[in-house]
Short mmCIF file of C-alpha atoms in Angstrom, two decimals:
data_model
loop_
_atom_site.label_atom_id
_atom_site.label_comp_id
_atom_site.label_asym_id
_atom_site.label_seq_id
_atom_site.Cartn_x
_atom_site.Cartn_y
_atom_site.Cartn_z
CA ARG T 100 -80.31 -48.87 3.32
CA LYS T 101 -77.46 -47.10 1.40
CA GLU T 102 -75.31 -44.76 2.93
CA VAL T 103 -75.71 -41.96 0.43
CA GLU T 104 -78.93 -42.09 -1.92
CA GLN T 105 -79.56 -39.92 -5.04
CA ASP T 106 -82.02 -39.73 -7.62
CA PRO T 107 -80.25 -40.56 -10.80
CA GLY T 108 -82.23 -38.67 -13.06
CA PRO T 109 -81.29 -37.66 -15.83
CA PHE T 110 -82.62 -34.26 -15.19
CA ASN T 111 -83.05 -32.47 -18.75
CA VAL T 112 -83.23 -28.92 -18.43
CA PRO T 113 -82.97 -26.32 -21.23
CA GLU T 114 -80.53 -23.28 -20.86
CA GLY T 115 -81.38 -20.61 -18.60
CA ALA T 116 -83.39 -23.08 -16.31
CA THR T 117 -83.18 -23.67 -12.87
CA VAL T 118 -83.03 -27.82 -11.73
CA ALA T 119 -82.55 -28.56 -8.24
CA PHE T 120 -81.92 -32.01 -6.86
CA ASN T 121 -81.50 -33.86 -3.31
CA CYS T 122 -79.20 -36.44 -1.48
CA THR T 123 -80.41 -38.30 1.33
CA TYR T 124 -77.93 -39.99 4.15
CA SER T 125 -78.33 -42.46 6.48
CA ASN T 126 -75.82 -41.66 9.16
CA SER T 127 -77.16 -39.04 11.49
CA ALA T 128 -73.70 -38.47 12.84
CA SER T 129 -71.92 -37.21 9.85
CA GLN T 130 -70.20 -34.23 9.85
CA SER T 131 -69.37 -33.02 6.42
CA PHE T 132 -70.86 -32.76 3.36
CA PHE T 133 -69.62 -31.84 -0.09
CA TRP T 134 -70.90 -31.63 -3.92
CA TYR T 135 -68.53 -33.41 -6.32
CA ARG T 136 -68.83 -32.65 -10.04
CA GLN T 137 -67.97 -35.70 -12.60
CA ASP T 138 -67.84 -35.28 -16.35
CA CYS T 139 -67.83 -38.25 -18.71
CA ARG T 140 -65.25 -40.24 -18.17
CA LYS T 141 -63.11 -37.97 -15.81
CA GLU T 142 -62.57 -37.63 -12.54
CA PRO T 143 -64.73 -36.31 -9.57
CA LYS T 144 -63.87 -32.70 -9.01
CA LEU T 145 -64.89 -30.89 -5.93
CA LEU T 146 -67.76 -28.36 -6.53
CA MET T 147 -68.39 -26.97 -3.03
CA SER T 148 -68.81 -27.78 0.41
CA VAL T 149 -72.16 -27.56 2.25
CA TYR T 150 -72.36 -25.64 5.27
CA SER T 151 -74.91 -25.88 7.80
CA SER T 152 -76.33 -22.35 7.08
CA GLY T 153 -76.59 -22.98 3.60
CA ASN T 154 -73.98 -21.41 0.90
CA GLU T 155 -73.69 -19.95 -2.54
CA ASP T 156 -71.18 -20.02 -5.15
CA GLY T 157 -72.43 -18.23 -7.96
CA ARG T 158 -75.18 -19.82 -9.45
CA PHE T 159 -75.13 -22.81 -7.44
CA THR T 160 -76.69 -23.18 -4.22
CA ALA T 161 -76.27 -25.98 -1.61
CA GLN T 162 -78.24 -26.41 1.65
CA LEU T 163 -78.23 -28.70 4.48
CA ASN T 164 -81.13 -30.21 6.41
CA ARG T 165 -79.74 -32.38 9.50
CA ALA T 166 -83.25 -32.86 10.50
CA SER T 167 -84.44 -34.83 7.52
CA GLN T 168 -80.90 -36.00 7.03
CA TYR T 169 -80.87 -34.43 3.13
CA ILE T 170 -78.50 -32.04 1.26
CA SER T 171 -79.81 -30.33 -1.94
CA LEU T 172 -78.09 -28.52 -4.89
CA LEU T 173 -79.82 -26.01 -6.89
CA ILE T 174 -78.12 -24.66 -10.05
CA ARG T 175 -79.73 -21.24 -11.78
CA ASP T 176 -79.46 -20.30 -15.10
CA SER T 177 -78.15 -23.37 -16.43
CA LYS T 178 -75.41 -23.51 -18.74
CA LEU T 179 -74.45 -25.95 -21.15
CA SER T 180 -71.23 -26.65 -19.55
CA ASP T 181 -73.01 -27.77 -16.63
CA SER T 182 -74.10 -31.18 -18.04
CA ALA T 183 -72.41 -33.79 -15.80
CA THR T 184 -73.10 -35.78 -12.92
CA TYR T 185 -73.10 -34.39 -9.47
CA LEU T 186 -72.02 -36.66 -6.98
CA CYS T 187 -73.28 -36.25 -3.14
CA VAL T 188 -70.43 -37.04 -0.73
CA VAL T 189 -70.79 -37.49 2.94
CA ASN T 190 -67.82 -37.54 5.66
CA ASN T 191 -68.93 -39.65 7.94
CA SER T 192 -65.51 -40.28 10.25
CA ASP T 193 -62.33 -38.39 9.94
CA TYR T 194 -61.68 -39.46 6.53
CA LYS T 195 -63.86 -41.76 5.26
CA LEU T 196 -65.96 -40.37 2.50
CA SER T 197 -68.94 -41.90 1.45
CA PHE T 198 -70.50 -41.18 -2.23
CA GLY T 199 -73.78 -41.11 -3.72
CA ALA T 200 -73.89 -43.08 -7.14
CA GLY T 201 -74.86 -39.36 -8.77
CA THR T 202 -77.30 -37.32 -10.39
CA THR T 203 -76.84 -37.00 -14.00
CA VAL T 204 -78.12 -33.34 -15.15
CA THR T 205 -78.20 -32.65 -19.00
CA VAL T 206 -78.67 -28.96 -20.22
CA ARG T 207 -79.93 -28.65 -23.95
CA ALA T 208 -79.53 -25.84 -26.03
CA GLU E 241 -54.33 -29.85 -14.09
CA THR E 242 -51.31 -32.08 -12.88
CA GLY E 243 -51.75 -32.05 -8.99
CA VAL E 244 -52.59 -36.20 -9.07
CA THR E 245 -51.44 -37.87 -11.87
CA GLN E 246 -52.30 -41.85 -12.84
CA THR E 247 -50.65 -43.98 -15.20
CA PRO E 248 -51.69 -45.75 -17.21
CA ARG E 249 -54.87 -44.35 -18.13
CA HIS E 250 -56.17 -47.42 -19.83
CA LEU E 251 -55.37 -50.88 -19.38
CA VAL E 252 -56.65 -54.38 -20.82
CA MET E 253 -55.39 -57.45 -19.02
CA GLY E 254 -56.33 -61.01 -18.88
CA MET E 255 -57.10 -62.96 -16.19
CA THR E 256 -53.67 -64.33 -15.57
CA ASN E 257 -51.80 -61.38 -15.85
CA LYS E 258 -50.09 -59.32 -13.14
CA LYS E 259 -50.05 -55.85 -13.76
CA SER E 260 -49.56 -52.09 -11.72
CA LEU E 261 -51.43 -49.23 -11.42
CA LYS E 262 -49.30 -45.91 -10.41
CA CYS E 263 -50.64 -42.84 -8.71
CA GLU E 264 -48.47 -39.62 -8.15
CA GLN E 265 -49.50 -36.36 -6.23
CA HIS E 266 -47.83 -33.44 -6.39
CA LEU E 267 -49.83 -31.54 -3.63
CA GLY E 268 -47.71 -32.42 -0.69
CA HIS E 269 -50.58 -34.12 0.95
CA ASN E 270 -50.03 -36.85 3.45
CA ALA E 271 -52.87 -39.11 2.75
CA MET E 272 -53.72 -40.95 -0.57
CA TYR E 273 -56.73 -43.02 -1.62
CA TRP E 274 -57.87 -45.89 -4.23
CA TYR E 275 -61.02 -46.10 -5.17
CA LYS E 276 -63.05 -48.21 -7.44
CA GLN E 277 -65.92 -46.76 -9.66
CA SER E 278 -68.14 -49.12 -11.21
CA ALA E 279 -70.80 -48.19 -13.98
CA LYS E 280 -73.82 -46.44 -11.93
CA LYS E 281 -72.34 -47.34 -8.85
CA PRO E 282 -70.95 -45.25 -6.15
CA LEU E 283 -67.38 -44.91 -5.53
CA GLU E 284 -65.99 -47.80 -3.33
CA LEU E 285 -63.26 -46.88 -1.03
CA MET E 286 -60.44 -49.50 -1.12
CA PHE E 287 -57.37 -48.65 0.70
CA VAL E 288 -56.29 -45.54 2.61
CA TYR E 289 -52.59 -44.45 3.60
CA ASN E 290 -51.73 -42.05 5.99
CA PHE E 291 -47.76 -40.78 6.25
CA LYS E 292 -47.17 -43.76 4.30
CA GLU E 293 -49.09 -46.03 6.89
CA GLN E 294 -52.34 -48.23 5.54
CA THR E 295 -55.01 -47.47 7.80
CA GLU E 296 -57.87 -48.74 6.10
CA ASN E 297 -58.46 -51.76 3.75
CA ASN E 298 -61.92 -52.08 3.14
CA SER E 299 -62.65 -55.84 2.88
CA VAL E 300 -60.59 -55.95 -0.56
CA PRO E 301 -59.61 -59.11 -2.08
CA SER E 302 -56.15 -60.13 -2.20
CA ARG E 303 -55.78 -59.92 -5.91
CA PHE E 304 -55.35 -56.11 -5.24
CA SER E 305 -52.26 -55.40 -3.28
CA PRO E 306 -51.47 -52.17 -2.77
CA GLU E 307 -48.03 -50.39 -1.66
CA CYS E 308 -47.15 -46.82 -0.81
CA PRO E 309 -43.23 -46.16 -0.95
CA ASN E 310 -43.77 -42.45 0.15
CA SER E 311 -46.37 -39.85 0.51
CA SER E 312 -46.11 -38.70 -3.04
CA HIS E 313 -46.68 -42.35 -4.52
CA LEU E 314 -49.31 -45.28 -4.57
CA PHE E 315 -49.41 -48.16 -6.25
CA LEU E 316 -51.96 -50.63 -7.01
CA HIS E 317 -50.80 -54.04 -8.00
CA LEU E 318 -53.19 -56.54 -9.73
CA HIS E 319 -53.14 -60.00 -10.28
CA THR E 320 -55.18 -62.95 -11.29
CA LEU E 321 -58.08 -60.31 -11.37
CA GLN E 322 -61.74 -61.16 -12.55
CA PRO E 323 -63.60 -59.77 -15.57
CA GLU E 324 -66.05 -58.07 -12.49
CA ASP E 325 -62.91 -56.14 -11.47
CA SER E 326 -63.47 -53.94 -14.64
CA ALA E 327 -63.91 -50.72 -13.75
CA LEU E 328 -62.30 -47.23 -13.30
CA TYR E 329 -59.73 -47.00 -10.60
CA LEU E 330 -59.16 -43.82 -9.04
CA CYS E 331 -56.55 -42.40 -6.94
CA ALA E 332 -57.07 -39.48 -4.40
CA SER E 333 -55.00 -37.43 -2.02
CA SER E 334 -55.70 -35.16 0.65
CA GLN E 335 -53.78 -32.83 3.10
CA ASN E 336 -54.35 -34.81 6.11
CA ARG E 337 -56.57 -38.08 7.15
CA GLY E 338 -58.55 -36.85 10.21
CA GLN E 339 -59.37 -33.52 9.10
CA GLY E 340 -63.12 -33.24 9.28
CA GLY E 341 -64.14 -31.88 5.90
CA ASP E 342 -60.76 -32.40 4.20
CA THR E 343 -60.84 -31.92 0.34
CA GLN E 344 -59.68 -35.13 -1.38
CA TYR E 345 -58.29 -34.37 -5.12
CA PHE E 346 -58.52 -37.15 -7.69
CA GLY E 347 -56.39 -38.24 -10.30
CA PRO E 348 -57.93 -38.78 -13.93
CA GLY E 349 -58.17 -42.71 -13.16
CA THR E 350 -57.12 -45.95 -14.80
CA ARG E 351 -59.86 -47.55 -16.98
CA LEU E 352 -59.21 -51.38 -16.52
CA THR E 353 -60.84 -54.00 -18.52
CA VAL E 354 -59.96 -58.00 -17.54
CA LEU E 355 -60.79 -59.99 -20.35
#
């Protein structure tokens, strides 16, 4: 079983729509969770950390469900610039991050 | 953004060549990482250095040889690579190893093609 699994998508949505997707992780002892964003042929960049209580950053909302071992990302009022691959990242130990293969989102005009 | 830089950005090499990838971080971080990203696959951690000491070698073949002369610089020396080694090689840094939730900052990557 993969450490971190994501639906690869693509999720094709119109501008202004809401899109949401999940990521599951296998290690119940995982401590920290993140969403990174990776644009085509660019490096991953931290989008947001995911806290136990859930957190929001502008149009982005992240949730953590430890019981079911998944995290989610919701994007409201999608913009064309939101088109990217979103990487789910889990910290299983002091420094070792496990990455999902990414969920591709395409926002169309 | 120039927090983490990598050179070259693109590299094409034959299987008998020897080349090196360079990474430099300007963030004052103590930990540096090499990752491999192949198409449609998750990032694979290759090596971790903390305060210039290698703390992780994730079962990487010996044709990849890392070097960390100081906390700001990281090299990946390549020799006798295989075509399946073609990938995007990403360098990252973080403030410290051992901090839960420590954010890693990535360089732009070197896109390597092995012929």
